[in-house]
Coordinates of N, CA and C and ligand atoms in Angstrom, one line a residue:
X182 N 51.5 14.2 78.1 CA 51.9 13.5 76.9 C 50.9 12.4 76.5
X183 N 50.5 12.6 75.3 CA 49.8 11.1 74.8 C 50.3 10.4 74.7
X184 N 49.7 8.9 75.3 CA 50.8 7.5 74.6 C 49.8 6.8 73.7
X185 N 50.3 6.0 73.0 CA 49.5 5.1 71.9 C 50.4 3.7 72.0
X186 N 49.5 2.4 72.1 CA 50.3 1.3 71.6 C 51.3 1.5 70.2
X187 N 52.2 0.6 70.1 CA 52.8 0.8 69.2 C 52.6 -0.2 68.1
X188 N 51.7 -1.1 68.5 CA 51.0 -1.8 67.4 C 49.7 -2.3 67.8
X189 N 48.9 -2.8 67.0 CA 47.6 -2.9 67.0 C 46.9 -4.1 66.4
X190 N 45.8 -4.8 66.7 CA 45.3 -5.8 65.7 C 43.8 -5.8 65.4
X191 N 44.1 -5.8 64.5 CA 42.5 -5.6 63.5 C 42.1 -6.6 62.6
X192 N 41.2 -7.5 62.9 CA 41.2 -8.5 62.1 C 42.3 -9.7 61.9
X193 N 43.4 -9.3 63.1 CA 44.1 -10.3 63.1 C 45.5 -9.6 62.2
X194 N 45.3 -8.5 61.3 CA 46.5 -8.0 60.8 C 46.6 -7.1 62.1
X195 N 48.2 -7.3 62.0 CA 49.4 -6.4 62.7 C 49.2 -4.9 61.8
X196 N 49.2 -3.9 63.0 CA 49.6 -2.7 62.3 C 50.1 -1.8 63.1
X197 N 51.4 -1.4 63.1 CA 52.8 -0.6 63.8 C 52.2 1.1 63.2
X198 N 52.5 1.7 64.9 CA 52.2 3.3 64.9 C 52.8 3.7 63.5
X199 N 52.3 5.2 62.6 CA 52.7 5.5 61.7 C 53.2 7.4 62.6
X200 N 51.5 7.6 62.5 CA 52.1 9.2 62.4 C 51.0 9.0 63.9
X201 N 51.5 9.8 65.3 CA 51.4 9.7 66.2 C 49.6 11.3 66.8
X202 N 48.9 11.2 67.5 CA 48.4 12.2 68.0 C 48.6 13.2 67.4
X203 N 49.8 13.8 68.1 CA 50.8 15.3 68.2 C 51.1 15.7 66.6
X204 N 51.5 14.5 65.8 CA 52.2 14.9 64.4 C 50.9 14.7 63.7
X205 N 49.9 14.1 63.6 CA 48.9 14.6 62.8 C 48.1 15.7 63.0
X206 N 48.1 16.3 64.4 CA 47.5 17.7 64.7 C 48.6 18.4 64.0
X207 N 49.8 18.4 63.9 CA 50.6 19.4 62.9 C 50.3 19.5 61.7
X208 N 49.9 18.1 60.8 CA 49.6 18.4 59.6 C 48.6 18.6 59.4
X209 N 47.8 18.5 60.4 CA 46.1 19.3 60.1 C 46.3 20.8 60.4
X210 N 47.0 21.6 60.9 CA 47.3 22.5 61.3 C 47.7 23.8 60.2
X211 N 49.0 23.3 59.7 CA 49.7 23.3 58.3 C 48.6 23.6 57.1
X212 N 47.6 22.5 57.3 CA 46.9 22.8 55.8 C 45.8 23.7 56.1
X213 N 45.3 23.9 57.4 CA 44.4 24.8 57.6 C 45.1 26.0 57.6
X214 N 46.0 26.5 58.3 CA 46.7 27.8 57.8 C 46.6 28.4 56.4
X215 N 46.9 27.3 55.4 CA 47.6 27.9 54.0 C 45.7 27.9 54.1
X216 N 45.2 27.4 54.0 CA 43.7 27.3 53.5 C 43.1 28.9 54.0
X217 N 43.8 28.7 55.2 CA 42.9 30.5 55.6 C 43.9 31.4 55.0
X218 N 44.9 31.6 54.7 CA 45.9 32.4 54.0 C 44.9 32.4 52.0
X219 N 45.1 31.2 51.6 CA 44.9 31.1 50.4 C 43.2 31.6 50.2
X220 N 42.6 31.4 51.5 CA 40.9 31.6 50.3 C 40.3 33.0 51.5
X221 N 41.6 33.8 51.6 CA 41.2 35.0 52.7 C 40.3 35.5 52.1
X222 N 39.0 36.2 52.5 CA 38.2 37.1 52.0 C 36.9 36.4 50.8
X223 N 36.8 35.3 51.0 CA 36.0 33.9 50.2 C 35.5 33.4 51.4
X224 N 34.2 32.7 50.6 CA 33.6 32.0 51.4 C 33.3 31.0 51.1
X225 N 34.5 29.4 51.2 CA 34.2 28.5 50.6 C 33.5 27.2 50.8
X226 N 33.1 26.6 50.4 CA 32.3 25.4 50.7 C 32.8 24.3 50.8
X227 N 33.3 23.8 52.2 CA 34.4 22.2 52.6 C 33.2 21.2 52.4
X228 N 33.4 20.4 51.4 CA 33.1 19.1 51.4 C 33.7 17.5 51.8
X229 N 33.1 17.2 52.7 CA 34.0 16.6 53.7 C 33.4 15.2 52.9
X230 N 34.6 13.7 51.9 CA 34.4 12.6 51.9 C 34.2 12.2 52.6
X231 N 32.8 11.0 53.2 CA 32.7 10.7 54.4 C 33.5 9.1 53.3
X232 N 33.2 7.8 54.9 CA 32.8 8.4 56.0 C 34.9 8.4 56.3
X233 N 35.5 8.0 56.2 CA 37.3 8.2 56.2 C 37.7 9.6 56.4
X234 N 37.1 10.9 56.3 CA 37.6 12.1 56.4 C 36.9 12.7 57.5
X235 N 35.8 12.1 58.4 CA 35.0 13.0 59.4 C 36.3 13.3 60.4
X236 N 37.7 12.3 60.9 CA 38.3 12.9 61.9 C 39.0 14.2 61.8
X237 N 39.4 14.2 60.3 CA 40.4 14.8 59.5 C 39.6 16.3 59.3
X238 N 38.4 16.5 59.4 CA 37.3 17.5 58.6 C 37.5 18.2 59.9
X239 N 36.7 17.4 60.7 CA 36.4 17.7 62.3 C 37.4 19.0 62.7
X240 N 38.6 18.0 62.9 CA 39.4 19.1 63.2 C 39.9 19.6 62.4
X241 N 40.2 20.0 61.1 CA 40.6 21.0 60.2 C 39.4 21.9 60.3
X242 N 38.3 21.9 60.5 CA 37.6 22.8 60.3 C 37.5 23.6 61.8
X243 N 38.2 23.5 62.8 CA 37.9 24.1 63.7 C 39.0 25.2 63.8
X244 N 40.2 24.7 62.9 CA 41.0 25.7 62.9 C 40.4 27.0 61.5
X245 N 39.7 26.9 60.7 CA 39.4 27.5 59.7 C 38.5 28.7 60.3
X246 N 39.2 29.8 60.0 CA 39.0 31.2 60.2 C 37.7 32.1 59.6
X247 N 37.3 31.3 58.1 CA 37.1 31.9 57.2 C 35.6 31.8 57.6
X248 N 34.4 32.6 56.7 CA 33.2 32.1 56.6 C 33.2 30.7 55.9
X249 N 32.4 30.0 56.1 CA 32.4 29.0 55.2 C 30.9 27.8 55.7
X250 N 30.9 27.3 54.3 CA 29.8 26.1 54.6 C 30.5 24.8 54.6
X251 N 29.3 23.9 54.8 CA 29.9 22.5 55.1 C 28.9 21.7 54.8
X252 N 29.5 20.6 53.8 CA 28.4 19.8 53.1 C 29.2 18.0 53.3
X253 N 28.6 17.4 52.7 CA 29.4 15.8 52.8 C 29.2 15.0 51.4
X254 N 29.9 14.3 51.4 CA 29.4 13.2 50.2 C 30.1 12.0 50.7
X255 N 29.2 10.7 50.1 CA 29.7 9.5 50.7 C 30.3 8.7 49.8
X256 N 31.5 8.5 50.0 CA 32.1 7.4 49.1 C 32.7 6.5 49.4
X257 N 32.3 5.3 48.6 CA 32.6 3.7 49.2 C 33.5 3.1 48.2
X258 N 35.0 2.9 48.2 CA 36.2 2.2 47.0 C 36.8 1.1 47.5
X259 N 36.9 1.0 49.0 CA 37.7 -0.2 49.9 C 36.7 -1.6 49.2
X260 N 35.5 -1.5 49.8 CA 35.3 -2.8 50.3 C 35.6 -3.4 51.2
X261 N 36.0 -4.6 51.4 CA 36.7 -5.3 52.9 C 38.1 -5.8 52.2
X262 N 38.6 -5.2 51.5 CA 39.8 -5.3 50.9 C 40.8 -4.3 51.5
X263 N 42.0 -4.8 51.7 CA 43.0 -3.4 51.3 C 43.7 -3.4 50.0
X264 N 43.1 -3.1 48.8 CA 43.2 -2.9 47.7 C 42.1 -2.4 47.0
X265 N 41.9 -1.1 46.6 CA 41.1 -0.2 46.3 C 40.3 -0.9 44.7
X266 N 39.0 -1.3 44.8 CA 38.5 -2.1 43.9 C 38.2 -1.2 42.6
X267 N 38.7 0.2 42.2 CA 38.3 0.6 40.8 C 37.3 1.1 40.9
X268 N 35.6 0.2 41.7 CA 34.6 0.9 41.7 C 34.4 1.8 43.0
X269 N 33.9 2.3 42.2 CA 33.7 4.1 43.7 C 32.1 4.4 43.4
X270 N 31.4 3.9 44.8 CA 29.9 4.7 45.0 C 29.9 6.2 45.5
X271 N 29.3 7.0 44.5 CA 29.6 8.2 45.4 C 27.7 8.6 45.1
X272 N 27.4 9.5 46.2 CA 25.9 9.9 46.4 C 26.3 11.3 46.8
X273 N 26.0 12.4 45.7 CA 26.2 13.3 45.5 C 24.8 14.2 45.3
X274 N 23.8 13.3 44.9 CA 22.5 14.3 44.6 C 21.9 15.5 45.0
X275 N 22.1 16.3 46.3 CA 21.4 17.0 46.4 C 22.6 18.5 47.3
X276 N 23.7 17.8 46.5 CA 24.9 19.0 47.0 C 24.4 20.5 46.1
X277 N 24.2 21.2 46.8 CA 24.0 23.0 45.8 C 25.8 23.4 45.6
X278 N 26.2 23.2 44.8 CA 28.0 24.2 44.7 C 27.7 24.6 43.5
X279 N 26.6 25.5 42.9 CA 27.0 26.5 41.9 C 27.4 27.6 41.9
X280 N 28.8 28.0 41.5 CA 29.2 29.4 41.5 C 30.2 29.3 42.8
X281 N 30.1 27.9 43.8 CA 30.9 28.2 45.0 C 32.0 27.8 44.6
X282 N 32.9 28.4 45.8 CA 34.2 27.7 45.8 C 34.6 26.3 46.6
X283 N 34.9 25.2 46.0 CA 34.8 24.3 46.7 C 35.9 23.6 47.1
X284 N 36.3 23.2 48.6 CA 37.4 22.2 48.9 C 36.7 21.3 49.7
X285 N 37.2 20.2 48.6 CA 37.2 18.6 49.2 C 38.4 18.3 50.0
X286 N 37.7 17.8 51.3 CA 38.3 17.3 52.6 C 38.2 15.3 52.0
X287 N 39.7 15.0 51.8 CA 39.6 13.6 51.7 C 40.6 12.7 52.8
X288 N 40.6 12.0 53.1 CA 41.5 11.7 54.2 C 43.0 11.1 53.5
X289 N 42.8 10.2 52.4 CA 44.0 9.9 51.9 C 43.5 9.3 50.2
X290 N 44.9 9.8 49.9 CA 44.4 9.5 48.3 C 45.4 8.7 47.7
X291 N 44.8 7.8 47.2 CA 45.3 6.3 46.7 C 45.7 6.1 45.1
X292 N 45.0 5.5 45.1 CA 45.0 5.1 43.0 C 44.3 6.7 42.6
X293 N 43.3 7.5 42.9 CA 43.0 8.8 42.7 C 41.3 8.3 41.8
X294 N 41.4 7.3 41.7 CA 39.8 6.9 41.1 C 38.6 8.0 41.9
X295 N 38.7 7.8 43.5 CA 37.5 8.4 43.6 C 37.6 9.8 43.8
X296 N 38.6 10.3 43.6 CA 38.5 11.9 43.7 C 38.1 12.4 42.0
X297 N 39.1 11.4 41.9 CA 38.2 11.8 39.7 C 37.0 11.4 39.4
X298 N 36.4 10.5 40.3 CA 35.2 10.3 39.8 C 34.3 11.7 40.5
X299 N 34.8 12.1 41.3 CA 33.8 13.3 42.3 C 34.3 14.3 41.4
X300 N 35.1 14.6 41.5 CA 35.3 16.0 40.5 C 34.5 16.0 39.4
X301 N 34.3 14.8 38.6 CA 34.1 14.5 37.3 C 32.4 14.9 37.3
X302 N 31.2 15.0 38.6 CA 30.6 14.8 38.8 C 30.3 16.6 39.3
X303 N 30.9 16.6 40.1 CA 31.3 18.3 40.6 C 31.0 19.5 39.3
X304 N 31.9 19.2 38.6 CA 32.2 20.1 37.4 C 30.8 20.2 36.5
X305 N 30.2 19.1 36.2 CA 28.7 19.7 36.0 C 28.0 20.3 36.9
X306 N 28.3 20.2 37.9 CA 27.0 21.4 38.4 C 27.7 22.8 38.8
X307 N 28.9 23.1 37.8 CA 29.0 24.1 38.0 C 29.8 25.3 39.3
X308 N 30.6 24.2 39.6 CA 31.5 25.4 40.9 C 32.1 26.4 40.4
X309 N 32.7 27.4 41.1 CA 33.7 28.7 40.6 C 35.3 28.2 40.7
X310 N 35.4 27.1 41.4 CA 36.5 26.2 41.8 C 36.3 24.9 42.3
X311 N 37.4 24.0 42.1 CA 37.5 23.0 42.7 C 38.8 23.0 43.4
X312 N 39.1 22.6 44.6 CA 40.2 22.3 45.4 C 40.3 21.3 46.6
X313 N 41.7 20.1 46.2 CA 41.4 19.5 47.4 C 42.5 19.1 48.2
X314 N 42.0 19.4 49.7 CA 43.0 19.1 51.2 C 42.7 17.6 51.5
X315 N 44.0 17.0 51.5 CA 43.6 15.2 51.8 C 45.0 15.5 52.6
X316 N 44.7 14.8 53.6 CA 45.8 14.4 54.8 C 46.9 13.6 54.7
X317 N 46.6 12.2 53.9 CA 47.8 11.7 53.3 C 48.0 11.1 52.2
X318 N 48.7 11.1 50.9 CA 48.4 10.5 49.8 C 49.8 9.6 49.5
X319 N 49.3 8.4 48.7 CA 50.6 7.4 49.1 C 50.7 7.8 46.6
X320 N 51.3 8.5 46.5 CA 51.5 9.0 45.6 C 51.9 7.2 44.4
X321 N 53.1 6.3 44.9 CA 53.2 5.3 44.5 C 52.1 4.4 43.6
X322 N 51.4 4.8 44.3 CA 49.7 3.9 44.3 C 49.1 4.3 42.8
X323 N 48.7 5.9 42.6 CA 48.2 6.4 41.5 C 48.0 6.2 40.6
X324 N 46.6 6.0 39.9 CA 46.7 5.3 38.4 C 46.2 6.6 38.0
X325 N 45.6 7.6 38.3 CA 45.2 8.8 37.5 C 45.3 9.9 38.5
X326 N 46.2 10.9 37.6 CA 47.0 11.9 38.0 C 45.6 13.3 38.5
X327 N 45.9 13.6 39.8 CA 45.0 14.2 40.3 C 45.9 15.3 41.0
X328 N 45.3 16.5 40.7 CA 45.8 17.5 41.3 C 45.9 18.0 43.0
X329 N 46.2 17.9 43.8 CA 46.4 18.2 44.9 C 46.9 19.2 45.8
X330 N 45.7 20.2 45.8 CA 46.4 21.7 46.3 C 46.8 21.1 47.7
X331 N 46.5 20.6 48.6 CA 46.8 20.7 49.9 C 47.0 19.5 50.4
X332 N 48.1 19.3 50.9 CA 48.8 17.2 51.2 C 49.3 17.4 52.8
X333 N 48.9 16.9 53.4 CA 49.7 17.1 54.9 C 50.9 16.0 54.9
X334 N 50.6 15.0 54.2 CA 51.9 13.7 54.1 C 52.3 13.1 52.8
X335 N 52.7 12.9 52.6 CA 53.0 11.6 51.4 C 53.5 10.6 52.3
X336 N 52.9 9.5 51.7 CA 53.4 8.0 52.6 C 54.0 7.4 51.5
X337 N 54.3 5.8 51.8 CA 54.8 5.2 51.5 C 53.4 4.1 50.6
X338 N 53.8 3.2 49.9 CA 52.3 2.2 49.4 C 51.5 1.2 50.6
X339 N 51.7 1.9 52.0 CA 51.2 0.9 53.2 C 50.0 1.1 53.1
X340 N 49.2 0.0 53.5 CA 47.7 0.4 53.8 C 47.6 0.9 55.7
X341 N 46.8 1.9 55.5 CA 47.0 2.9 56.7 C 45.8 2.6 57.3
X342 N 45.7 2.6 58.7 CA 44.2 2.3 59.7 C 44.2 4.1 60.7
X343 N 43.1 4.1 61.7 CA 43.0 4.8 62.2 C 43.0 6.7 62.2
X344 N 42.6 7.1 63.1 CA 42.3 8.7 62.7 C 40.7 8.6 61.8
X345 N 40.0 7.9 61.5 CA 38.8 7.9 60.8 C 39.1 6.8 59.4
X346 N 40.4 6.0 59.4 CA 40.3 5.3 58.1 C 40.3 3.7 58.8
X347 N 39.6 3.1 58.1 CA 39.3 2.1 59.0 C 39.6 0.3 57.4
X348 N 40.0 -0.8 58.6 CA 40.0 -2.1 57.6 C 38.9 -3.0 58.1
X349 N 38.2 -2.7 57.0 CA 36.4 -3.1 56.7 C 35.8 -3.1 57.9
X350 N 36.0 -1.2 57.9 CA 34.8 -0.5 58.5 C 35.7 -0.9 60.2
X351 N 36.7 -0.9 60.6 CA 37.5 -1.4 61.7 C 38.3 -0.9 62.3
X352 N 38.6 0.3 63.2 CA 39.9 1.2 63.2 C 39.8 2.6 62.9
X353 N 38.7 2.6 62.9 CA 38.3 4.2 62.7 C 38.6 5.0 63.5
X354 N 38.0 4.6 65.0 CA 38.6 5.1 66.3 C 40.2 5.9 66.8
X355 N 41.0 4.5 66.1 CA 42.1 4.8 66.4 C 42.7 6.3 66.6
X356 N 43.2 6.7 67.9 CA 43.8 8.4 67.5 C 44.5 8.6 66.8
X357 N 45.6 7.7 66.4 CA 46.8 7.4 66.2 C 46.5 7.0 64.6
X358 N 47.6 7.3 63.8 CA 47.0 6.5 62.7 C 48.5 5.3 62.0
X359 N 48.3 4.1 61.7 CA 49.1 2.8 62.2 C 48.9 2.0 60.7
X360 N 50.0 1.7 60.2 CA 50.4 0.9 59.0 C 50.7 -0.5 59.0
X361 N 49.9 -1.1 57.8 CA 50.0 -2.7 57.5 C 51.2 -3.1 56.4
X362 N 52.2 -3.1 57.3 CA 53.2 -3.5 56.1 C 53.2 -4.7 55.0
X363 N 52.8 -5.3 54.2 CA 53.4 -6.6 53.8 C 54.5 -7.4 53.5
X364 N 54.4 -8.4 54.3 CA 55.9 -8.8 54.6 C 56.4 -9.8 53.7
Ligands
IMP651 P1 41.4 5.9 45.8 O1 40.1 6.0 45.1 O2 42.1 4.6 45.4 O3 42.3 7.1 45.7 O4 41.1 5.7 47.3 C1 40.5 6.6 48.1 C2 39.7 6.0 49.2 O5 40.1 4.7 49.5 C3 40.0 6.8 50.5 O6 39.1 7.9 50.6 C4 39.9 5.8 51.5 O7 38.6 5.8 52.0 C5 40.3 4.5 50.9 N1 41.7 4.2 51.2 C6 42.7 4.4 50.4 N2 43.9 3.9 50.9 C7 43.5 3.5 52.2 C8 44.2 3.0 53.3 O8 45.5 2.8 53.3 N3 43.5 2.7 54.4 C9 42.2 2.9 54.5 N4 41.4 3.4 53.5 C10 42.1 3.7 52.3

């Protein structure tokens, strides 16, 4: 059995276990199934947001059956904030997806700014599809309505640490992934 503290401190904020080891290998599990069900006989191209989605990619992609490629793009919206600042750096230059089929690996999706800004950027150069698997989305949050083929969780509006998401760049390690409630 894994154990994990049940709380944690990062910078001095408190953050209490959310979703454990065992229950996020389920939801990574879950979305890779439908993914090998849904793009059977395709060969599609996972683009994994870094750097918040390398834990999430990692292991979804080892359950994935299919042929497929694997590319990355980096995108920066935190800051040293937990409040998602509007602006999104994304370095996309020298991704090839024309004609491919593409799913974005994002770890969690917030206000939806930077998955709209990537798609927005995507769709000129031309894919055969767009589609995206994100692990947890705190729906509450959303200022622009983004489509979401594949969700392992919906949360709550907490800011969430660990599993590869980290508070300014802090917590990434975690196995476990652990919530900042505001009190
Ligand atoms: P959005 O653009 O507001 O949807 O935010 C997306 C990005 O912000 C994610 O890819 C994460 O990197 C980061 N983010 C959003 N919510 C959290 C959180 O609760 N913890 C850590 N990072 C987050």
């Amino acid at each position: 059995m894994q154990s994990h503290p049940n709380t944690v401190f990062i910078n001095q904020k408190k953050f209490k276990v959310l979703l454990r080891e065992s229950e996020i290998k389920q939801l990574v599990s879950n979305i890779a199934e439908r993914i090998n069900e849904d793009y059977f006989g395709k060969k599609p191209l996972f683009l994994i947001v870094l750097k918040g989605s390398m834990f999430f990619a990692s292991d979804l992609l080892r359950k994935i059956e299919l042929e497929c490629e694997i590319d990355t793009v980096s995108a920066k919206s935190y800051g040293n904030y937990m409040k998602s600042t509007g602006e999104v750096n994304l370095m996309i230059s020298k991704l090839d997806v024309t004609g491919k089929d593409i799913i974005i690996l994002e770890d969690i999706v917030d206000t939806g700014y930077t998955l709209n800004k990537l798609i927005e950027k995507l769709k000129f150069l031309n894919p055969a599809s767009i589609a995206i698997a994100t692990l947890l989305s705190k729906p509450a949050m959303r200022k622009i309505n983004i489509d979401l083929k594949y969700i392992g969780l919906e949360i709550p509006p907490f800011f969430v640490i660990g599993y590869g998401l980290d508070f300014s760049e802090f917590g990434r390690n975690l196995p476990a992934i652990y919530s900042h409630e505001e009190e």
